[in-house]
mmCIF file of C-alpha atoms and ligand atoms in Angstrom:
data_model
loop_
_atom_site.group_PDB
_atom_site.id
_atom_site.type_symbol
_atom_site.label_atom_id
_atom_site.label_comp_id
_atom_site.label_asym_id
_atom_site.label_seq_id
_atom_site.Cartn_x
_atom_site.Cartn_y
_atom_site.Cartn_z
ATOM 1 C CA UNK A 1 34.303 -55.404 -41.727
ATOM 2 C CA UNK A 2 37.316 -57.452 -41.059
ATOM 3 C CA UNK A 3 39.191 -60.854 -42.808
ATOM 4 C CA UNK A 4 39.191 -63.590 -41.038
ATOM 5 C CA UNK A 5 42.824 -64.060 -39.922
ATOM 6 C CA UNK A 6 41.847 -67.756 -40.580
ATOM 7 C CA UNK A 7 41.265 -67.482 -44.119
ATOM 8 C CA UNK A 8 43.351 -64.985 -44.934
ATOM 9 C CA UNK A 9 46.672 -67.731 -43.955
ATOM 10 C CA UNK A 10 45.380 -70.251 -46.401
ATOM 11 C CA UNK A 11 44.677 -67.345 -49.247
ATOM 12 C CA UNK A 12 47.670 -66.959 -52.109
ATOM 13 C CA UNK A 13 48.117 -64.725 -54.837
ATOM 14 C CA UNK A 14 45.600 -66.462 -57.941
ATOM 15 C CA UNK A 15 49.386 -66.237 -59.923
ATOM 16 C CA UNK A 16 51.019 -69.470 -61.075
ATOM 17 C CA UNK A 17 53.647 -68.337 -58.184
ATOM 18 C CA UNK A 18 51.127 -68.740 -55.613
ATOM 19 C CA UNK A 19 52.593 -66.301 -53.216
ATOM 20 C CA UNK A 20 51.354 -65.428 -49.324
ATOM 21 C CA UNK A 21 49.531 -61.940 -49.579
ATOM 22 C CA UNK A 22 49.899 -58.605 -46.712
ATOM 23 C CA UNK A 23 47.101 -57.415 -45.822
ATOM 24 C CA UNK A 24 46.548 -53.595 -45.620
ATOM 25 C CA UNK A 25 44.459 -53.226 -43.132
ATOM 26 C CA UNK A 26 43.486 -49.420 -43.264
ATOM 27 C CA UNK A 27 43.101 -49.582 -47.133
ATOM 28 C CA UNK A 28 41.515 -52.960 -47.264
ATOM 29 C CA UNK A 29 43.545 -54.660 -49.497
ATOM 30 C CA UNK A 30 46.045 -57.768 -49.989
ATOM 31 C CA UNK A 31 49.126 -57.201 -51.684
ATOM 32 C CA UNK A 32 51.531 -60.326 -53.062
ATOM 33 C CA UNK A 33 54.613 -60.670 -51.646
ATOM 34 C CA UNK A 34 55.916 -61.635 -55.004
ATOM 35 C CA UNK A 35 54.419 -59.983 -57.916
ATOM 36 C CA UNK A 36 52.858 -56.940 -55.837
ATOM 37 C CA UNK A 37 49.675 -57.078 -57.078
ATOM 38 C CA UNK A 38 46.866 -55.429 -54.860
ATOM 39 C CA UNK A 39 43.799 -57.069 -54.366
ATOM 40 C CA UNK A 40 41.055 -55.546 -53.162
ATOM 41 C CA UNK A 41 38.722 -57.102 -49.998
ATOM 42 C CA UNK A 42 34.846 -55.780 -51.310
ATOM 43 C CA UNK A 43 32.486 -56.595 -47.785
ATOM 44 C CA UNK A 44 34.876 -58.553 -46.036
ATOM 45 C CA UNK A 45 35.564 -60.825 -49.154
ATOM 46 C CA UNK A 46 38.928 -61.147 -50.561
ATOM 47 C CA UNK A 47 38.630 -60.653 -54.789
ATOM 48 C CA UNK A 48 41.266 -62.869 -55.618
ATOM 49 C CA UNK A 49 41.697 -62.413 -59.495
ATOM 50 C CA UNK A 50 44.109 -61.552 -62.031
ATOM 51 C CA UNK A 51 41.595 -59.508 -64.081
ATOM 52 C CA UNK A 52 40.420 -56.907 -61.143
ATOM 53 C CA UNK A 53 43.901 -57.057 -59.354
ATOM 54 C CA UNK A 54 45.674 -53.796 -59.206
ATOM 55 C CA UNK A 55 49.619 -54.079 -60.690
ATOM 56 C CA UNK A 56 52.102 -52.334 -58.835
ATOM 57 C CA UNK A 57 52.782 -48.716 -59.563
ATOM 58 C CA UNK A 58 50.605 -48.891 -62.585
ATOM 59 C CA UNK A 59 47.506 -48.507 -64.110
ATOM 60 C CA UNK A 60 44.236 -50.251 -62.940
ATOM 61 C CA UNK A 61 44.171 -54.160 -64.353
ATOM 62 C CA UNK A 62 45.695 -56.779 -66.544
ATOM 63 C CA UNK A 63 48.824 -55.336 -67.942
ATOM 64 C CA UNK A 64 50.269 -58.316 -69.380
HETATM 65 ZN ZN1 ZN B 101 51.384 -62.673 -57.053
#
């Protein structure tokens, strides 16, 4: 199951910097172009949050 191209354009990162996200389209994820988190797409639906977002080259969750 896919993204819509549609929605992903108008989707940003839930951060106060409100960055455009890459999608990953073999691991089904959405990573911020300016913090890095990874988000992960659960049946074709983006989960956008801070809480389950994965940080960049450390472990799963918040780490702030
Ligand atoms: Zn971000």
């Amino acid at each position: 199951m896919s993204v819509d191209p549609a929605l992903l354009s108008i989707l940003r990162c839930p951060d106060e910097h409100h960055a455009e996200l890459t999608l990953d389209a073999d691991e089904q994820t959405l990573t911020c172009t300016e913090c890095g988190r990874v988000y992960e797409i659960r049946d074709g639906i983006p989960v956008l949050l801070l809480d389950e977002a994965r940080s960049p080259g450390g472990a799963d969750g918040d780490q702030r």
